[in-house]
Coordinates of C-alpha atoms in Angstrom, one line a residue:
Chain F
M2 CA 9.1 31.9 -12.0
T3 CA 7.4 28.5 -12.1
T4 CA 9.5 25.6 -10.8
E5 CA 10.1 23.1 -13.6
L6 CA 8.6 19.7 -12.9
S7 CA 9.9 16.3 -13.7
L8 CA 7.8 13.1 -13.5
N9 CA 9.5 10.2 -11.8
T10 CA 7.7 7.2 -13.4
I11 CA 7.1 5.4 -10.1
T12 CA 4.5 8.2 -9.4
T13 CA 2.3 6.8 -12.2
K14 CA 3.3 3.2 -11.7
A15 CA 0.3 1.8 -13.6
W16 CA 1.5 3.4 -16.8
T17 CA 4.1 2.2 -19.3
L18 CA 7.0 4.5 -20.0
G19 CA 5.3 5.4 -23.3
Q20 CA 2.2 6.5 -21.4
C21 CA 4.4 8.6 -19.0
I22 CA 6.1 10.3 -21.9
E23 CA 2.8 11.1 -23.6
A24 CA 1.4 12.4 -20.3
C25 CA 4.4 14.7 -19.8
A26 CA 3.9 16.1 -23.3
R27 CA 0.2 16.5 -22.8
H28 CA 0.5 18.2 -19.4
G29 CA 3.5 20.5 -20.3
I30 CA 5.8 18.7 -17.8
P31 CA 9.2 19.3 -19.2
G32 CA 11.1 16.5 -17.4
I33 CA 11.0 12.8 -16.8
S34 CA 12.9 10.3 -14.7
P35 CA 12.3 6.7 -15.6
W36 CA 12.8 3.6 -13.4
R37 CA 14.8 0.9 -15.1
D38 CA 12.0 -1.7 -15.2
V39 CA 9.8 0.5 -17.4
L40 CA 12.8 1.6 -19.4
Q41 CA 13.8 -1.9 -20.2
A42 CA 10.2 -2.9 -20.9
M43 CA 10.1 -0.3 -23.7
G44 CA 13.6 -1.0 -24.9
V45 CA 16.4 1.5 -24.1
Q46 CA 17.0 2.7 -27.7
A47 CA 13.3 3.1 -28.4
A48 CA 12.8 5.0 -25.2
A49 CA 15.7 7.3 -25.9
K50 CA 14.1 8.2 -29.2
H51 CA 10.6 8.7 -27.8
I52 CA 12.0 10.9 -25.0
R53 CA 14.1 12.9 -27.4
D54 CA 11.2 13.3 -29.8
A55 CA 9.0 14.6 -27.0
G56 CA 11.6 17.1 -26.1
L57 CA 11.8 15.9 -22.5
K58 CA 14.8 16.5 -20.2
V59 CA 15.8 13.3 -18.4
T60 CA 16.5 14.4 -14.8
G61 CA 17.7 11.0 -13.7
L62 CA 17.6 7.2 -14.1
C63 CA 16.3 5.2 -11.1
R64 CA 18.3 3.4 -9.9
G65 CA 21.7 1.9 -9.4
G66 CA 23.7 1.0 -6.2
M67 CA 22.4 -1.7 -3.9
F68 CA 25.9 -3.1 -3.5
P69 CA 25.9 -5.0 -0.2
A70 CA 25.4 -8.8 -0.7
A71 CA 26.0 -11.9 1.3
D72 CA 28.8 -13.2 -0.9
A73 CA 31.4 -12.1 -3.5
A74 CA 29.3 -13.4 -6.4
G75 CA 26.4 -11.2 -5.3
R76 CA 28.6 -8.2 -4.9
A77 CA 30.1 -8.8 -8.4
A78 CA 26.6 -9.2 -9.9
A79 CA 25.6 -5.9 -8.4
I80 CA 28.6 -4.1 -9.8
E81 CA 27.9 -5.6 -13.3
D82 CA 24.3 -4.5 -13.0
N83 CA 25.4 -1.0 -12.2
R84 CA 27.6 -0.9 -15.3
R85 CA 24.5 -1.7 -17.4
A86 CA 22.6 1.0 -15.5
I87 CA 25.3 3.5 -16.4
A88 CA 25.1 2.5 -20.1
E89 CA 21.3 3.0 -20.0
A90 CA 21.6 6.4 -18.3
H91 CA 24.1 7.4 -21.0
A92 CA 21.8 6.1 -23.8
I93 CA 18.8 8.2 -22.6
G94 CA 20.8 11.3 -21.8
A95 CA 20.0 11.1 -18.1
A96 CA 21.4 13.9 -16.0
C97 CA 22.4 11.3 -13.4
L98 CA 22.1 7.7 -12.3
V99 CA 20.4 7.7 -8.9
V100 CA 22.5 5.4 -6.6
L101 CA 21.1 3.8 -3.5
G102 CA 23.1 2.3 -0.7
G103 CA 21.3 -1.0 -0.4
G104 CA 20.5 -2.7 2.9
L105 CA 22.2 -5.2 5.1
P106 CA 23.0 -8.5 3.4
K107 CA 20.4 -11.2 4.4
G108 CA 21.1 -12.4 7.9
S109 CA 23.8 -9.8 8.6
K110 CA 24.0 -7.4 11.5
D111 CA 27.3 -5.9 10.3
L112 CA 26.3 -2.4 9.4
P113 CA 29.9 -1.0 9.1
G114 CA 30.6 -4.0 6.9
A115 CA 27.7 -3.2 4.6
R116 CA 28.7 0.4 4.4
E117 CA 32.2 -0.7 3.3
M118 CA 30.6 -2.9 0.6
M119 CA 28.7 0.1 -0.7
R120 CA 32.0 2.1 -0.7
E121 CA 33.8 -0.6 -2.6
G122 CA 31.0 -0.9 -5.1
L123 CA 31.1 2.9 -5.8
H124 CA 34.8 2.8 -6.4
A125 CA 34.4 -0.1 -8.8
I126 CA 31.8 1.6 -11.0
L127 CA 33.2 5.1 -10.9
P128 CA 35.6 4.7 -13.9
D129 CA 32.6 3.5 -16.0
A130 CA 30.5 6.5 -14.9
R131 CA 33.3 8.9 -15.7
A132 CA 33.9 7.3 -19.1
A133 CA 30.2 7.6 -19.9
G134 CA 29.8 11.1 -18.5
V135 CA 27.1 9.9 -16.1
T136 CA 27.0 11.5 -12.7
L137 CA 26.5 9.1 -9.8
A138 CA 23.9 10.8 -7.7
L139 CA 24.2 9.3 -4.2
E140 CA 20.8 9.4 -2.6
P141 CA 20.6 9.0 1.2
L142 CA 17.4 7.3 2.2
H143 CA 15.5 7.8 5.4
P144 CA 17.1 5.9 8.3
M145 CA 13.9 3.8 8.6
T146 CA 15.1 2.0 5.5
C147 CA 18.6 1.3 6.8
A148 CA 18.1 -2.5 7.4
D149 CA 16.6 -3.4 4.0
R150 CA 17.2 -0.6 1.5
S151 CA 19.8 1.9 2.3
V152 CA 22.8 1.9 4.6
L153 CA 23.4 5.4 3.2
S154 CA 21.3 7.3 5.7
T155 CA 22.3 11.0 5.8
L156 CA 23.3 13.8 3.5
G157 CA 26.5 14.2 5.5
Q158 CA 27.4 10.6 4.9
A159 CA 26.7 11.0 1.1
L160 CA 28.8 14.1 0.9
D161 CA 31.7 12.3 2.7
L162 CA 31.5 9.7 0.0
C163 CA 31.5 12.4 -2.7
E164 CA 34.6 14.0 -1.3
E165 CA 36.3 10.7 -1.2
L166 CA 35.2 9.7 -4.8
G167 CA 35.6 13.1 -6.5
A168 CA 34.6 13.9 -10.0
G169 CA 31.6 12.1 -11.4
T170 CA 29.7 12.0 -8.2
G171 CA 27.0 14.1 -6.6
V172 CA 24.0 13.8 -4.3
A173 CA 20.3 13.3 -5.0
V174 CA 18.3 15.2 -2.3
D175 CA 14.9 13.8 -1.6
V176 CA 13.1 16.0 0.9
Y177 CA 11.3 12.9 2.3
H178 CA 14.6 11.4 3.3
V179 CA 16.4 14.4 4.8
W180 CA 13.8 16.8 6.2
W181 CA 14.1 15.5 9.8
D182 CA 17.9 16.0 9.9
P183 CA 19.0 18.4 12.6
D184 CA 22.2 19.0 10.6
L185 CA 20.3 19.6 7.3
A186 CA 21.0 23.3 6.8
R187 CA 24.8 22.8 7.3
Q188 CA 24.9 19.8 5.0
M189 CA 22.8 21.5 2.3
A190 CA 25.3 24.4 2.3
R191 CA 28.2 21.9 2.1
A192 CA 26.5 20.3 -0.9
K193 CA 27.2 23.4 -3.0
G194 CA 27.8 22.3 -6.6
R195 CA 27.2 18.7 -5.7
I196 CA 23.4 18.5 -6.0
A197 CA 22.5 16.3 -9.0
G198 CA 18.8 15.7 -8.3
F199 CA 16.1 17.2 -6.1
H200 CA 13.1 15.0 -5.4
V201 CA 9.8 16.0 -3.7
C202 CA 6.9 14.3 -1.9
D203 CA 5.6 14.7 1.6
W204 CA 5.6 13.1 5.0
K205 CA 2.1 12.3 6.1
V206 CA 0.9 12.2 9.7
P207 CA 0.3 9.4 10.5
T208 CA 2.5 7.5 8.2
T209 CA 1.3 3.9 7.9
D210 CA 4.0 2.2 5.9
L211 CA 7.7 2.6 5.9
V212 CA 8.1 2.7 2.2
F213 CA 4.7 3.1 0.3
D214 CA 2.8 5.9 2.2
R215 CA 4.3 9.1 0.8
G216 CA 2.2 12.1 0.3
L217 CA 1.9 14.5 -2.6
P218 CA 3.5 17.9 -1.9
G219 CA 1.2 19.7 0.6
E220 CA -0.3 16.5 2.1
G221 CA 2.2 16.4 4.9
V222 CA 4.5 18.3 7.2
I223 CA 7.6 18.9 5.2
D224 CA 8.5 22.5 4.5
I225 CA 9.5 21.7 0.9
P226 CA 10.1 25.4 -0.2
A227 CA 12.5 25.9 2.6
I228 CA 14.6 22.9 1.6
R229 CA 14.4 23.9 -2.1
A230 CA 15.7 27.3 -1.1
M231 CA 18.7 25.6 0.5
A232 CA 19.2 23.6 -2.7
E233 CA 19.0 26.7 -4.9
A234 CA 21.4 28.6 -2.6
S235 CA 23.8 25.7 -3.3
G236 CA 23.5 26.2 -7.0
W237 CA 20.6 23.8 -7.9
T238 CA 18.6 25.1 -10.9
G239 CA 17.0 21.8 -12.0
G240 CA 13.5 22.2 -10.6
V241 CA 11.7 19.4 -8.7
E242 CA 11.3 15.8 -9.6
V243 CA 8.0 14.4 -8.2
E244 CA 8.6 10.8 -6.9
I245 CA 5.6 9.4 -5.0
L246 CA 5.7 5.9 -3.7
S247 CA 2.2 5.5 -2.4
N248 CA -0.3 2.6 -2.2
H249 CA -3.0 5.2 -1.9
W250 CA -2.1 7.2 -5.0
W251 CA -1.2 4.1 -7.0
A252 CA -4.8 3.0 -6.6
Q253 CA -6.0 6.2 -8.3
D254 CA -6.2 6.9 -12.0
P255 CA -2.6 8.2 -13.0
E256 CA -4.2 11.0 -14.9
T257 CA -5.8 12.2 -11.6
V258 CA -2.4 11.9 -9.9
I259 CA -0.7 14.0 -12.6
R260 CA -3.4 16.7 -12.2
E261 CA -3.0 16.7 -8.5
V262 CA 0.8 17.1 -8.8
K263 CA 0.4 20.1 -11.1
A264 CA -2.1 21.7 -8.8
R265 CA 0.3 21.3 -5.8
R266 CA 3.2 23.1 -7.4
A267 CA 3.0 25.9 -4.8
Y268 CA 3.8 23.4 -2.1
C269 CA 7.1 22.5 -3.8
Chain K
M4 CA 29.6 -11.0 34.1
T5 CA 25.9 -11.0 33.5
T6 CA 24.4 -7.8 32.3
E7 CA 21.9 -6.4 34.8
L8 CA 18.4 -6.2 33.4
S9 CA 15.8 -3.5 34.1
L10 CA 12.2 -3.9 33.1
N11 CA 10.6 -0.9 31.4
T12 CA 6.9 -1.3 32.3
I13 CA 5.7 -0.7 28.8
T14 CA 7.2 -4.1 27.9
T15 CA 4.5 -5.8 30.0
K16 CA 1.8 -3.2 29.3
A17 CA -1.1 -5.5 30.5
W18 CA 0.3 -5.5 34.0
T19 CA -0.2 -3.0 36.8
L20 CA 3.0 -1.5 38.3
G21 CA 2.4 -3.8 41.3
Q22 CA 2.4 -6.8 39.0
C23 CA 5.6 -5.6 37.3
I24 CA 7.3 -5.1 40.7
E25 CA 6.3 -8.6 41.8
A26 CA 7.5 -10.1 38.4
C27 CA 10.9 -8.4 38.8
A28 CA 11.3 -9.9 42.3
R29 CA 10.1 -13.3 41.1
H30 CA 12.4 -13.4 38.1
G31 CA 15.5 -11.9 39.8
I32 CA 15.4 -8.8 37.6
P33 CA 17.1 -6.1 39.7
G34 CA 15.8 -2.9 38.0
I35 CA 12.5 -1.3 36.9
S36 CA 11.6 1.7 34.9
P37 CA 7.9 2.7 35.2
W38 CA 5.9 4.8 32.9
R39 CA 4.0 7.6 34.6
D40 CA 0.5 6.2 33.9
V41 CA 1.1 3.0 35.8
L42 CA 3.0 4.9 38.5
Q43 CA 0.1 7.3 39.0
A44 CA -2.5 4.5 38.9
M45 CA -0.7 2.9 41.9
G46 CA 0.0 6.2 43.7
V47 CA 3.5 7.6 43.7
Q48 CA 4.1 7.2 47.5
A49 CA 2.7 3.6 47.5
A50 CA 4.8 2.8 44.5
A51 CA 7.9 4.2 46.0
K52 CA 7.5 2.0 49.1
H53 CA 6.7 -1.1 47.1
I54 CA 9.8 -0.6 44.8
R55 CA 12.0 0.1 47.8
D56 CA 10.6 -3.0 49.7
A57 CA 11.3 -5.1 46.7
G58 CA 14.9 -3.9 46.6
L59 CA 14.6 -2.7 43.0
K60 CA 16.8 -0.1 41.4
V61 CA 14.8 2.5 39.4
T62 CA 16.7 3.0 36.2
G63 CA 14.4 5.8 35.0
L64 CA 10.9 7.3 34.8
C65 CA 9.2 7.4 31.4
R66 CA 8.6 10.2 30.4
G67 CA 8.9 13.9 30.4
G68 CA 9.5 16.4 27.7
M69 CA 7.0 16.8 24.8
F70 CA 7.4 20.6 25.0
P71 CA 6.3 21.8 21.5
A72 CA 2.7 23.0 21.4
A73 CA 0.6 25.2 19.2
D74 CA 0.1 28.0 21.7
A75 CA 1.7 29.5 24.9
A76 CA -0.9 27.8 27.2
G77 CA 0.0 24.4 25.8
R78 CA 3.7 25.0 26.2
A79 CA 3.2 26.2 29.8
A80 CA 1.1 23.2 30.6
A81 CA 3.9 20.9 29.3
I82 CA 6.4 22.6 31.5
E83 CA 4.1 22.3 34.5
D84 CA 3.6 18.6 33.7
N85 CA 7.4 18.1 33.5
R86 CA 7.7 19.7 37.0
R87 CA 5.3 17.0 38.3
A88 CA 7.3 14.3 36.5
I89 CA 10.5 15.5 38.1
A90 CA 8.8 15.4 41.5
E91 CA 7.6 11.8 40.8
A92 CA 11.1 10.7 39.6
H93 CA 12.5 12.1 42.8
A94 CA 9.9 10.4 45.0
I95 CA 10.7 6.9 43.5
G96 CA 14.4 7.5 43.5
A97 CA 14.7 7.2 39.7
A98 CA 18.1 7.5 38.3
C99 CA 16.7 9.8 35.6
L100 CA 13.7 11.3 34.0
V101 CA 13.6 10.2 30.4
V102 CA 12.9 13.3 28.3
L103 CA 11.4 13.2 24.8
G104 CA 11.5 16.0 22.3
G105 CA 7.9 15.9 21.3
G106 CA 6.6 16.3 17.7
L107 CA 5.6 19.2 15.6
P108 CA 2.7 21.2 17.0
K109 CA -0.6 20.3 15.2
G110 CA -0.7 21.9 11.7
S111 CA 2.8 23.2 11.9
K112 CA 5.6 22.6 9.4
D113 CA 8.1 24.7 11.4
L114 CA 10.7 22.1 12.5
P115 CA 13.3 24.6 13.6
G116 CA 10.6 26.4 15.6
A117 CA 9.5 23.1 17.3
R118 CA 13.2 22.5 18.2
E119 CA 13.4 25.9 19.8
M120 CA 10.3 25.1 21.9
M121 CA 12.0 21.9 23.1
R122 CA 15.1 23.9 24.0
E123 CA 13.1 26.5 25.9
G124 CA 11.2 23.9 27.7
L125 CA 14.4 22.2 28.8
H126 CA 15.8 25.5 30.1
A127 CA 12.6 26.1 32.0
I128 CA 12.6 22.8 33.9
L129 CA 16.4 22.5 34.5
P130 CA 16.4 24.4 37.8
D131 CA 13.7 22.0 39.1
A132 CA 15.6 19.0 38.0
R133 CA 18.8 20.2 39.6
A134 CA 17.0 21.1 42.9
A135 CA 15.5 17.6 43.0
G136 CA 18.7 15.9 42.0
V137 CA 17.0 14.2 39.0
T138 CA 19.0 13.9 35.8
L139 CA 17.2 14.9 32.6
A140 CA 18.0 12.0 30.2
L141 CA 17.5 13.4 26.7
E142 CA 16.4 10.5 24.5
P143 CA 16.7 11.0 20.8
L144 CA 14.0 9.0 19.0
H145 CA 14.3 7.5 15.5
P146 CA 13.9 10.1 12.7
M147 CA 10.7 8.3 11.6
T148 CA 9.0 9.8 14.7
C149 CA 10.1 13.3 14.0
A150 CA 6.7 14.6 12.9
D151 CA 4.6 13.4 15.7
R152 CA 6.8 12.3 18.6
S153 CA 10.3 13.6 18.7
V154 CA 12.0 16.6 17.0
L155 CA 15.1 15.3 18.9
S156 CA 16.4 12.9 16.3
T157 CA 20.1 12.1 16.8
L158 CA 22.5 11.5 19.6
G159 CA 24.7 14.4 18.3
Q160 CA 21.7 16.7 18.7
A161 CA 21.0 15.5 22.2
L162 CA 24.7 16.0 23.2
D163 CA 24.7 19.5 21.8
L164 CA 21.8 20.2 24.1
C165 CA 23.6 18.6 27.1
E166 CA 26.6 20.8 26.4
E167 CA 24.4 23.9 26.3
L168 CA 22.4 22.9 29.4
G169 CA 25.2 21.6 31.6
A170 CA 24.9 19.8 35.0
G171 CA 21.7 17.9 35.5
T172 CA 21.4 16.6 32.0
G173 CA 22.5 13.4 30.2
V174 CA 21.3 11.2 27.4
A175 CA 19.2 8.0 27.2
V176 CA 20.6 5.8 24.5
D177 CA 18.0 3.4 23.0
V178 CA 19.7 1.1 20.4
Y179 CA 16.4 1.1 18.3
H180 CA 16.7 4.9 17.8
V181 CA 20.4 5.2 17.1
W182 CA 21.7 2.0 15.5
W183 CA 21.4 3.4 11.9
D184 CA 23.5 6.5 12.6
P185 CA 26.6 6.7 10.5
D186 CA 28.1 9.0 13.1
L187 CA 27.2 6.7 16.0
A188 CA 30.7 5.6 17.1
R189 CA 31.9 9.2 17.3
Q190 CA 28.9 10.4 19.2
M191 CA 28.9 7.5 21.6
A192 CA 32.5 8.4 22.4
R193 CA 31.5 12.0 22.8
A194 CA 28.8 10.9 25.3
K195 CA 31.5 9.9 27.8
G196 CA 30.1 10.5 31.3
R197 CA 26.8 11.6 29.9
I198 CA 24.9 8.3 29.5
A199 CA 22.0 8.2 31.9
G200 CA 20.1 5.3 30.5
F201 CA 20.7 2.4 28.0
H202 CA 17.6 0.8 26.4
V203 CA 17.4 -2.3 24.3
C204 CA 15.0 -3.9 21.8
D205 CA 15.5 -4.8 18.2
W206 CA 14.8 -3.7 14.6
K207 CA 12.7 -6.3 12.8
V208 CA 12.9 -6.9 9.1
P209 CA 10.3 -6.1 7.9
T210 CA 9.1 -3.5 10.3
T211 CA 5.3 -3.0 9.9
D212 CA 4.6 -0.1 12.2
L213 CA 6.5 3.0 12.9
V214 CA 6.0 2.8 16.7
F215 CA 4.6 -0.5 17.9
D216 CA 6.6 -3.2 16.0
R217 CA 9.8 -3.5 18.0
G218 CA 11.5 -6.8 18.5
L219 CA 12.9 -8.5 21.5
P220 CA 16.7 -8.5 21.5
G221 CA 17.9 -11.0 18.9
E222 CA 14.7 -10.8 16.8
G223 CA 16.2 -8.2 14.5
V224 CA 19.3 -6.7 12.9
I225 CA 20.8 -4.5 15.6
D226 CA 24.2 -5.4 16.8
I227 CA 23.3 -4.6 20.4
P228 CA 26.5 -5.9 22.1
A229 CA 28.5 -3.6 19.8
I230 CA 26.5 -0.5 20.9
R231 CA 26.6 -1.6 24.5
A232 CA 30.4 -1.9 24.3
M233 CA 30.5 1.7 23.1
A234 CA 28.3 2.8 26.0
E235 CA 30.6 0.9 28.5
A236 CA 33.7 2.5 26.9
S237 CA 32.0 5.8 27.7
G238 CA 31.6 4.9 31.4
W239 CA 28.1 3.3 31.4
T240 CA 27.8 0.6 34.1
G241 CA 24.0 0.5 34.5
G242 CA 23.1 -2.6 32.5
V243 CA 20.3 -2.8 30.0
E244 CA 16.7 -1.6 30.3
V245 CA 14.3 -3.6 28.2
E246 CA 11.7 -1.4 26.5
I247 CA 9.6 -3.2 23.9
L248 CA 6.7 -1.4 22.3
S249 CA 5.1 -4.2 20.3
N250 CA 1.6 -5.0 19.3
H251 CA 2.8 -8.6 18.8
W252 CA 4.4 -9.0 22.3
W253 CA 1.6 -7.1 24.0
A254 CA -0.8 -9.7 22.7
Q255 CA 1.2 -12.4 24.6
D256 CA 1.0 -13.3 28.3
P257 CA 3.4 -10.9 30.0
E258 CA 4.9 -13.8 31.9
T259 CA 6.0 -15.3 28.6
V260 CA 7.5 -12.0 27.5
I261 CA 9.5 -11.8 30.7
R262 CA 10.8 -15.3 30.2
E263 CA 11.7 -14.5 26.6
V264 CA 13.5 -11.4 27.7
K265 CA 15.6 -13.3 30.2
A266 CA 16.4 -16.0 27.6
R267 CA 17.7 -13.4 25.2
R268 CA 20.2 -11.7 27.5
A269 CA 23.0 -12.9 25.3
Y270 CA 21.7 -10.7 22.5
C271 CA 22.1 -7.6 24.7

């Protein structure tokens, strides 16, 4: 059985959403996961129609969350923005809204406080997500992003939040963010029925940038099939979403990147 | 009460061990923690005498471990090298030998296998460490170093190993490596009586290199005093060892770096 692919639009960042949709159709890639900037550039309703007409499955919308902020107005603005993201996810029929933790507020060293802001933000938007039928897919990011992108650092922490929040929540597992975790096998088993997204890319050796140096599957040291097997043992059937943030690959023709992704399916 | 400082010699990498010892005496820094390269360059016996004459406490020897290797000969060589490191630590009266996990063997994606090699290596050298009275201080490194430096990634994982190995083992806590851990408070409490080293530096925002961009205490976002309080609640009384791997600070006059370190004691 061939694993179903989904194209996360950041992988082909030079393209508009329209170009990404056409490329998926042209290359027989059945899924797509847009970022909000390209979605909004196309217009949410127009995008919803194009994606539907192309017969694509929307494996997620990137991204909500990012709740911690230095003041109450900033936190309220983040919550409002997440409500818009939920509406957008609903409009395009996305399987989930990918939710990031966000980093420390500027100037802050209060990590427990930032985690509490994340928790409060999630509680605030949960009723909206439930009403819209949009799953909030909590995505732990690699601990190296803790200061500026994600105070949600481990799968165990994400699952603790899922248990607290209940229906309408799940986890997005990106192999890049979790592969190192000595507790991974246990947490992946614990995630049974909770996996709402499965993202792939690879960890290059050496890695020269903390955010924008990911590899295509097979370029690095992550045993992706082993982690996918854990996901499938926990009920995941949604294939793999390819999300490559990479200055190197962004400098190539996106058509080349798509062909490379397809050629590397065996590494997923 | 002023926290006692110890100078990890990598902080002043341009200096010989002799210069580091003199600087500690000159600046009233009561502790030192040499790396093996500068120790061997001076000669172990000569260094032992100089350190003793200067009245310095040796808070650790950096570093042993690094057990995973692609073949049996490589693993045996690592074990032999660790036996030499234990002898060196004993000779200079070091409070511990800092032990790193090591990364994946070249070309390998087998992370569980590498962790098993680490475990086997620790079991192999434990009798030597016990005979010499040298504590093996297992130091988890930040998960971003998992591929090429340390398959020992969390404090919880290090404490699991301590429990398995028993007497003669402990943990080295470096705030840079553990600050992000959502399970930190619980693991620091669990570390009671097991902390054999406490290292400080800071996480800069942005961080531009995965290994060599650490900040001096106060330059970044780590709440060092909060983590030190956890260590002290778990029985740690050994002060703080300043270990700064930084291309920026290595380009400065080491005398300036020492003065900066002393001026930043309030951030520790």
